[in-house]
Amino acid sequence: MLEGTEVRTGIDFFEFRKENPEIAEKIIFTGMIDEYFGYQLGALEYRSVRFETEVLDCENYQGNAVVNYTEREVPYTRIIEHKHFEFGKQEKTVISREYSSEWSVGMEPYYPVNDEKNNALFEEYKKLAEKEENVIFGGRLGDYKYYDMDKVVAAALDRLEEFN
Ligand SMILES: Cc1cc2nc3c(=O)[nH]c(=O)nc-3n(C[C@H](O)[C@H](O)[C@H](O)COP(=O)(O)OP(=O)(O)OC[C@H]3O[C@@H](n4cnc5c(N)ncnc54)[C@H](O)[C@@H]3O)c2cc1C
């Protein structure tokens, strides 16, 4: 996909664009759509996740890489036991507990809150996006939508068709 394209990582799009406003004929923007428009209509809301990672003195904690915990009494929503992704045989094991947490502007945006209020605000940002002629907005932050990996790849291919 990126063949023949110069790739730079660790660069903030907004900072880069300030210094290089004319660099691209067409932009594919996968960041937060409200941030792109300077939050001029207000900020879209997200849920965040706090990770608590622990090394345990046992070979196997939960027998699987990913287990969801849905009981009301359990404060975390999921435990990742990393070694099971790679069939690790180490004596110890590393687990990460995931706690759903509040989000505020400046934090990592994990899950969009697709309720009526936020979806309506997104629709307003989408109208602004449609007027940006040389920018294609996409991905989970550009579309303000929870996508699994397969869905986001499908959406990217569909978007490409629209612009071809
Ligand atoms: C906590 C969590 C768990 C998940 N678990 C699963 C799972 O188990 N299975 C599954 O199929 N999917 C899972 N997903 C979904 C999966 O991660 C997404 O579908 C996928 O990453 C979306 O790809 P994307 O390109 O839209 O967004 P991203 O992967 O977020 O890529 C967007 C890119 O844009 C960059 N960017 C944003 N703003 C700027 C800026 N201002 N300047 C420069 N770069 C910027 C970001 O750094 C990032 O690299 C999970 C998502 C989350 C949040």
PDB file of C-alpha atoms and ligand atoms in Angstrom:
ATOM      1  CA  MET A   1       0.000   0.000   0.000  1.00  0.00           C
ATOM      2  CA  LEU A   2       2.781   2.418   0.843  1.00  0.00           C
ATOM      3  CA  GLU A   3       5.098   1.470  -2.004  1.00  0.00           C
ATOM      4  CA  GLY A   4       6.804   4.622  -3.348  1.00  0.00           C
ATOM      5  CA  THR A   5       5.590   6.703  -0.404  1.00  0.00           C
ATOM      6  CA  GLU A   6       7.871   8.422   2.097  1.00  0.00           C
ATOM      7  CA  VAL A   7       6.938   7.178   5.586  1.00  0.00           C
ATOM      8  CA  ARG A   8       7.586   9.184   8.761  1.00  0.00           C
ATOM      9  CA  THR A   9       6.487   7.999  12.180  1.00  0.00           C
ATOM     10  CA  GLY A  10       6.234   9.781  15.533  1.00  0.00           C
ATOM     11  CA  ILE A  11       5.053  12.992  13.895  1.00  0.00           C
ATOM     12  CA  ASP A  12       1.904  14.845  14.865  1.00  0.00           C
ATOM     13  CA  PHE A  13      -0.236  15.553  11.816  1.00  0.00           C
ATOM     14  CA  PHE A  14      -1.305  19.000  13.010  1.00  0.00           C
ATOM     15  CA  GLU A  15       2.239  20.157  13.807  1.00  0.00           C
ATOM     16  CA  PHE A  16       3.510  18.786  10.485  1.00  0.00           C
ATOM     17  CA  ARG A  17       0.752  20.424   8.478  1.00  0.00           C
ATOM     18  CA  LYS A  18       1.474  23.817  10.048  1.00  0.00           C
ATOM     19  CA  GLU A  19       5.008  23.675   8.647  1.00  0.00           C
ATOM     20  CA  ASN A  20       4.072  21.934   5.362  1.00  0.00           C
ATOM     21  CA  PRO A  21       0.618  23.173   4.396  1.00  0.00           C
ATOM     22  CA  GLU A  22       0.929  22.389   0.674  1.00  0.00           C
ATOM     23  CA  ILE A  23       2.775  19.075   0.855  1.00  0.00           C
ATOM     24  CA  ALA A  24      -0.031  16.705  -0.232  1.00  0.00           C
ATOM     25  CA  GLU A  25      -2.569  16.832  -3.025  1.00  0.00           C
ATOM     26  CA  LYS A  26      -4.738  14.355  -1.150  1.00  0.00           C
ATOM     27  CA  ILE A  27      -4.725  13.481   2.553  1.00  0.00           C
ATOM     28  CA  ILE A  28      -6.022  10.311   4.198  1.00  0.00           C
ATOM     29  CA  PHE A  29      -6.758  11.354   7.762  1.00  0.00           C
ATOM     30  CA  THR A  30      -7.227   8.600  10.387  1.00  0.00           C
ATOM     31  CA  GLY A  31      -7.108  10.789  13.500  1.00  0.00           C
ATOM     32  CA  MET A  32      -9.987  12.295  15.506  1.00  0.00           C
ATOM     33  CA  ILE A  33     -12.417  14.121  13.230  1.00  0.00           C
ATOM     34  CA  ASP A  34     -13.340  16.687  15.914  1.00  0.00           C
ATOM     35  CA  GLU A  35      -9.673  17.467  16.594  1.00  0.00           C
ATOM     36  CA  TYR A  36      -9.177  18.019  12.845  1.00  0.00           C
ATOM     37  CA  PHE A  37     -11.784  20.778  13.009  1.00  0.00           C
ATOM     38  CA  GLY A  38     -10.318  22.255  16.215  1.00  0.00           C
ATOM     39  CA  TYR A  39     -13.280  20.951  18.309  1.00  0.00           C
ATOM     40  CA  GLN A  40     -15.246  23.903  16.898  1.00  0.00           C
ATOM     41  CA  LEU A  41     -18.608  22.149  17.451  1.00  0.00           C
ATOM     42  CA  GLY A  42     -17.567  20.537  20.751  1.00  0.00           C
ATOM     43  CA  ALA A  43     -15.652  17.383  21.649  1.00  0.00           C
ATOM     44  CA  LEU A  44     -16.896  13.888  20.816  1.00  0.00           C
ATOM     45  CA  GLU A  45     -16.802  11.569  23.843  1.00  0.00           C
ATOM     46  CA  TYR A  46     -14.899   8.325  24.289  1.00  0.00           C
ATOM     47  CA  ARG A  47     -14.423   5.676  26.930  1.00  0.00           C
ATOM     48  CA  SER A  48     -10.875   4.998  27.940  1.00  0.00           C
ATOM     49  CA  VAL A  49      -9.109   1.950  29.355  1.00  0.00           C
ATOM     50  CA  ARG A  50      -6.648   1.737  32.233  1.00  0.00           C
ATOM     51  CA  PHE A  51      -4.242  -1.210  32.089  1.00  0.00           C
ATOM     52  CA  GLU A  52      -2.799  -2.831  35.218  1.00  0.00           C
ATOM     53  CA  THR A  53       0.007  -5.210  34.371  1.00  0.00           C
ATOM     54  CA  GLU A  54       1.390  -7.799  36.795  1.00  0.00           C
ATOM     55  CA  VAL A  55       4.008 -10.560  36.645  1.00  0.00           C
ATOM     56  CA  LEU A  56       2.658 -13.667  38.367  1.00  0.00           C
ATOM     57  CA  ASP A  57       4.713 -16.436  39.874  1.00  0.00           C
ATOM     58  CA  CYS A  58       2.856 -19.179  38.045  1.00  0.00           C
ATOM     59  CA  GLU A  59       3.168 -20.716  34.610  1.00  0.00           C
ATOM     60  CA  ASN A  60      -0.422 -20.313  33.543  1.00  0.00           C
ATOM     61  CA  TYR A  61      -3.092 -17.968  34.908  1.00  0.00           C
ATOM     62  CA  GLN A  62      -6.184 -18.279  32.709  1.00  0.00           C
ATOM     63  CA  GLY A  63      -5.269 -20.742  29.960  1.00  0.00           C
ATOM     64  CA  ASN A  64      -6.060 -18.286  27.181  1.00  0.00           C
ATOM     65  CA  ALA A  65      -4.712 -15.021  25.752  1.00  0.00           C
ATOM     66  CA  VAL A  66      -7.973 -13.089  26.174  1.00  0.00           C
ATOM     67  CA  VAL A  67     -10.754 -13.661  28.691  1.00  0.00           C
ATOM     68  CA  ASN A  68     -13.686 -11.251  29.163  1.00  0.00           C
ATOM     69  CA  TYR A  69     -15.037 -10.799  32.684  1.00  0.00           C
ATOM     70  CA  THR A  70     -18.642  -9.646  32.559  1.00  0.00           C
ATOM     71  CA  GLU A  71     -19.787 -10.063  36.183  1.00  0.00           C
ATOM     72  CA  ARG A  72     -20.986  -6.880  37.881  1.00  0.00           C
ATOM     73  CA  GLU A  73     -18.787  -7.620  40.942  1.00  0.00           C
ATOM     74  CA  VAL A  74     -15.544  -7.827  38.915  1.00  0.00           C
ATOM     75  CA  PRO A  75     -14.011  -4.341  38.420  1.00  0.00           C
ATOM     76  CA  TYR A  76     -12.042  -5.191  35.258  1.00  0.00           C
ATOM     77  CA  THR A  77     -13.581  -6.085  31.894  1.00  0.00           C
ATOM     78  CA  ARG A  78     -10.844  -8.231  30.424  1.00  0.00           C
ATOM     79  CA  ILE A  79      -7.540  -9.943  31.234  1.00  0.00           C
ATOM     80  CA  ILE A  80      -4.875 -10.424  28.605  1.00  0.00           C
ATOM     81  CA  GLU A  81      -2.339 -13.153  29.379  1.00  0.00           C
ATOM     82  CA  HIS A  82       0.345 -12.264  26.857  1.00  0.00           C
ATOM     83  CA  LYS A  83       2.290 -15.538  26.687  1.00  0.00           C
ATOM     84  CA  HIS A  84      -0.638 -17.399  25.113  1.00  0.00           C
ATOM     85  CA  PHE A  85      -0.427 -15.316  21.921  1.00  0.00           C
ATOM     86  CA  GLU A  86       2.951 -16.929  21.238  1.00  0.00           C
ATOM     87  CA  PHE A  87       2.440 -20.285  23.033  1.00  0.00           C
ATOM     88  CA  GLY A  88       5.103 -19.158  25.583  1.00  0.00           C
ATOM     89  CA  LYS A  89       6.673 -21.748  27.855  1.00  0.00           C
ATOM     90  CA  GLN A  90       8.137 -19.394  30.507  1.00  0.00           C
ATOM     91  CA  GLU A  91       7.969 -20.260  34.242  1.00  0.00           C
ATOM     92  CA  LYS A  92       6.167 -16.992  35.035  1.00  0.00           C
ATOM     93  CA  THR A  93       3.316 -15.225  33.291  1.00  0.00           C
ATOM     94  CA  VAL A  94       2.426 -11.579  32.595  1.00  0.00           C
ATOM     95  CA  ILE A  95      -1.195 -10.471  32.757  1.00  0.00           C
ATOM     96  CA  SER A  96      -2.847  -7.112  32.001  1.00  0.00           C
ATOM     97  CA  ARG A  97      -6.184  -6.306  33.617  1.00  0.00           C
ATOM     98  CA  GLU A  98      -8.297  -3.785  31.675  1.00  0.00           C
ATOM     99  CA  TYR A  99     -10.459  -1.320  33.594  1.00  0.00           C
ATOM    100  CA  SER A 100     -12.972   0.788  31.706  1.00  0.00           C
ATOM    101  CA  SER A 101     -12.388   4.425  32.634  1.00  0.00           C
ATOM    102  CA  GLU A 102     -13.513   7.985  31.986  1.00  0.00           C
ATOM    103  CA  TRP A 103     -11.974   9.899  29.095  1.00  0.00           C
ATOM    104  CA  SER A 104     -11.125  13.577  28.699  1.00  0.00           C
ATOM    105  CA  VAL A 105      -9.588  15.559  25.824  1.00  0.00           C
ATOM    106  CA  GLY A 106      -5.865  14.816  25.589  1.00  0.00           C
ATOM    107  CA  MET A 107      -6.170  11.167  26.706  1.00  0.00           C
ATOM    108  CA  GLU A 108      -5.915   8.178  24.351  1.00  0.00           C
ATOM    109  CA  PRO A 109      -9.367   7.766  22.711  1.00  0.00           C
ATOM    110  CA  TYR A 110     -10.267   4.066  22.829  1.00  0.00           C
ATOM    111  CA  TYR A 111     -13.983   3.477  22.371  1.00  0.00           C
ATOM    112  CA  PRO A 112     -16.392   6.001  20.782  1.00  0.00           C
ATOM    113  CA  VAL A 113     -19.589   6.584  22.780  1.00  0.00           C
ATOM    114  CA  ASN A 114     -22.089   6.079  19.971  1.00  0.00           C
ATOM    115  CA  ASP A 115     -25.137   7.423  21.806  1.00  0.00           C
ATOM    116  CA  GLU A 116     -27.697   9.808  20.308  1.00  0.00           C
ATOM    117  CA  LYS A 117     -25.918  12.991  21.428  1.00  0.00           C
ATOM    118  CA  ASN A 118     -22.476  12.009  20.158  1.00  0.00           C
ATOM    119  CA  ASN A 119     -23.756  10.493  16.912  1.00  0.00           C
ATOM    120  CA  ALA A 120     -25.627  13.740  16.174  1.00  0.00           C
ATOM    121  CA  LEU A 121     -22.458  15.748  16.828  1.00  0.00           C
ATOM    122  CA  PHE A 122     -20.488  13.409  14.586  1.00  0.00           C
ATOM    123  CA  GLU A 123     -23.029  13.972  11.795  1.00  0.00           C
ATOM    124  CA  GLU A 124     -22.306  17.712  12.060  1.00  0.00           C
ATOM    125  CA  TYR A 125     -18.561  17.086  11.799  1.00  0.00           C
ATOM    126  CA  LYS A 126     -19.236  14.793   8.832  1.00  0.00           C
ATOM    127  CA  LYS A 127     -20.894  17.701   7.030  1.00  0.00           C
ATOM    128  CA  LEU A 128     -17.738  19.750   7.553  1.00  0.00           C
ATOM    129  CA  ALA A 129     -15.634  16.795   6.387  1.00  0.00           C
ATOM    130  CA  GLU A 130     -17.609  16.518   3.154  1.00  0.00           C
ATOM    131  CA  LYS A 131     -16.580  20.074   2.312  1.00  0.00           C
ATOM    132  CA  GLU A 132     -12.855  19.263   2.684  1.00  0.00           C
ATOM    133  CA  GLU A 133     -12.155  18.403  -0.921  1.00  0.00           C
ATOM    134  CA  ASN A 134      -8.671  16.956  -0.663  1.00  0.00           C
ATOM    135  CA  VAL A 135      -9.134  14.993   2.578  1.00  0.00           C
ATOM    136  CA  ILE A 136     -10.428  11.446   2.991  1.00  0.00           C
ATOM    137  CA  PHE A 137     -11.500  10.773   6.584  1.00  0.00           C
ATOM    138  CA  GLY A 138     -11.541   7.165   7.739  1.00  0.00           C
ATOM    139  CA  GLY A 139     -10.841   4.579  10.407  1.00  0.00           C
ATOM    140  CA  ARG A 140     -12.267   4.305  13.879  1.00  0.00           C
ATOM    141  CA  LEU A 141     -11.453   7.935  14.804  1.00  0.00           C
ATOM    142  CA  GLY A 142     -12.289   9.506  11.441  1.00  0.00           C
ATOM    143  CA  ASP A 143     -15.623   7.647  11.235  1.00  0.00           C
ATOM    144  CA  TYR A 144     -16.233   7.830  15.013  1.00  0.00           C
ATOM    145  CA  LYS A 145     -17.228   4.207  15.061  1.00  0.00           C
ATOM    146  CA  TYR A 146     -16.091   1.062  16.842  1.00  0.00           C
ATOM    147  CA  TYR A 147     -14.519  -1.189  14.205  1.00  0.00           C
ATOM    148  CA  ASP A 148     -12.915  -4.590  14.688  1.00  0.00           C
ATOM    149  CA  MET A 149      -9.833  -5.148  12.530  1.00  0.00           C
ATOM    150  CA  ASP A 150     -11.674  -6.978   9.737  1.00  0.00           C
ATOM    151  CA  LYS A 151     -14.360  -4.265   9.616  1.00  0.00           C
ATOM    152  CA  VAL A 152     -11.862  -1.404   9.471  1.00  0.00           C
ATOM    153  CA  VAL A 153      -9.975  -3.065   6.608  1.00  0.00           C
ATOM    154  CA  ALA A 154     -13.277  -3.583   4.736  1.00  0.00           C
ATOM    155  CA  ALA A 155     -14.246   0.068   5.382  1.00  0.00           C
ATOM    156  CA  ALA A 156     -10.865   1.266   4.057  1.00  0.00           C
ATOM    157  CA  LEU A 157     -11.305  -0.753   0.863  1.00  0.00           C
ATOM    158  CA  ASP A 158     -14.859   0.595   0.419  1.00  0.00           C
ATOM    159  CA  ARG A 159     -13.655   4.167   0.980  1.00  0.00           C
ATOM    160  CA  LEU A 160     -10.972   3.684  -1.637  1.00  0.00           C
ATOM    161  CA  GLU A 161     -13.601   2.633  -4.180  1.00  0.00           C
ATOM    162  CA  GLU A 162     -15.542   5.848  -3.472  1.00  0.00           C
ATOM    163  CA  PHE A 163     -12.519   7.959  -4.324  1.00  0.00           C
ATOM    164  CA  ASN A 164     -11.220   6.015  -7.297  1.00  0.00           C
TER     165      ASN A 164
HETATM  166  C1  LIG B   1      -8.688  -1.230  23.540  1.00  0.00           C
HETATM  167  C2  LIG B   1      -9.007  -1.796  22.159  1.00  0.00           C
HETATM  168  C3  LIG B   1      -9.057  -3.167  21.970  1.00  0.00           C
HETATM  169  C4  LIG B   1      -9.331  -3.701  20.702  1.00  0.00           C
HETATM  170  N1  LIG B   1      -9.383  -5.067  20.555  1.00  0.00           N
HETATM  171  C5  LIG B   1      -9.641  -5.581  19.337  1.00  0.00           C
HETATM  172  C6  LIG B   1      -9.708  -6.998  19.142  1.00  0.00           C
HETATM  173  O1  LIG B   1      -9.505  -7.769  20.080  1.00  0.00           O
HETATM  174  N2  LIG B   1      -9.984  -7.469  17.881  1.00  0.00           N
HETATM  175  C7  LIG B   1     -10.192  -6.624  16.819  1.00  0.00           C
HETATM  176  O2  LIG B   1     -10.420  -7.108  15.698  1.00  0.00           O
HETATM  177  N3  LIG B   1     -10.138  -5.298  16.984  1.00  0.00           N
HETATM  178  C8  LIG B   1      -9.873  -4.764  18.207  1.00  0.00           C
HETATM  179  N4  LIG B   1      -9.830  -3.402  18.370  1.00  0.00           N
HETATM  180  C9  LIG B   1     -10.101  -2.558  17.215  1.00  0.00           C
HETATM  181  C10 LIG B   1      -8.868  -2.285  16.351  1.00  0.00           C
HETATM  182  O3  LIG B   1      -7.829  -1.822  17.190  1.00  0.00           O
HETATM  183  C11 LIG B   1      -9.279  -1.240  15.341  1.00  0.00           C
HETATM  184  O4  LIG B   1     -10.259  -1.764  14.482  1.00  0.00           O
HETATM  185  C12 LIG B   1      -8.151  -0.752  14.455  1.00  0.00           C
HETATM  186  O5  LIG B   1      -6.986  -0.430  15.166  1.00  0.00           O
HETATM  187  C13 LIG B   1      -8.641   0.483  13.740  1.00  0.00           C
HETATM  188  O6  LIG B   1      -7.680   0.916  12.813  1.00  0.00           O
HETATM  189  P1  LIG B   1      -7.611   2.431  12.425  1.00  0.00           P
HETATM  190  O7  LIG B   1      -6.537   2.555  11.387  1.00  0.00           O
HETATM  191  O8  LIG B   1      -8.944   2.984  12.158  1.00  0.00           O
HETATM  192  O9  LIG B   1      -7.169   3.179  13.772  1.00  0.00           O
HETATM  193  P2  LIG B   1      -5.805   3.099  14.587  1.00  0.00           P
HETATM  194  O10 LIG B   1      -5.232   1.723  14.583  1.00  0.00           O
HETATM  195  O11 LIG B   1      -6.090   3.770  15.889  1.00  0.00           O
HETATM  196  O12 LIG B   1      -4.834   4.024  13.697  1.00  0.00           O
HETATM  197  C14 LIG B   1      -5.010   5.423  13.645  1.00  0.00           C
HETATM  198  C15 LIG B   1      -3.612   5.992  13.529  1.00  0.00           C
HETATM  199  O13 LIG B   1      -3.690   7.399  13.369  1.00  0.00           O
HETATM  200  C16 LIG B   1      -2.684   7.977  14.162  1.00  0.00           C
HETATM  201  N5  LIG B   1      -3.032   9.335  14.513  1.00  0.00           N
HETATM  202  C17 LIG B   1      -4.153   9.792  15.150  1.00  0.00           C
HETATM  203  N6  LIG B   1      -4.078  11.113  15.317  1.00  0.00           N
HETATM  204  C18 LIG B   1      -2.887  11.501  14.799  1.00  0.00           C
HETATM  205  C19 LIG B   1      -2.225  12.764  14.685  1.00  0.00           C
HETATM  206  N7  LIG B   1      -2.785  13.881  15.140  1.00  0.00           N
HETATM  207  N8  LIG B   1      -1.002  12.784  14.097  1.00  0.00           N
HETATM  208  C20 LIG B   1      -0.414  11.651  13.638  1.00  0.00           C
HETATM  209  N9  LIG B   1      -0.994  10.439  13.712  1.00  0.00           N
HETATM  210  C21 LIG B   1      -2.209  10.373  14.299  1.00  0.00           C
HETATM  211  C22 LIG B   1      -2.625   7.111  15.418  1.00  0.00           C
HETATM  212  O14 LIG B   1      -1.385   7.257  16.075  1.00  0.00           O
HETATM  213  C23 LIG B   1      -2.793   5.730  14.820  1.00  0.00           C
HETATM  214  O15 LIG B   1      -1.563   5.151  14.447  1.00  0.00           O
HETATM  215  C24 LIG B   1      -9.569  -2.847  19.619  1.00  0.00           C
HETATM  216  C25 LIG B   1      -9.522  -1.464  19.804  1.00  0.00           C
HETATM  217  C26 LIG B   1      -9.265  -0.935  21.068  1.00  0.00           C
HETATM  218  C27 LIG B   1      -9.227   0.556  21.234  1.00  0.00           C
END
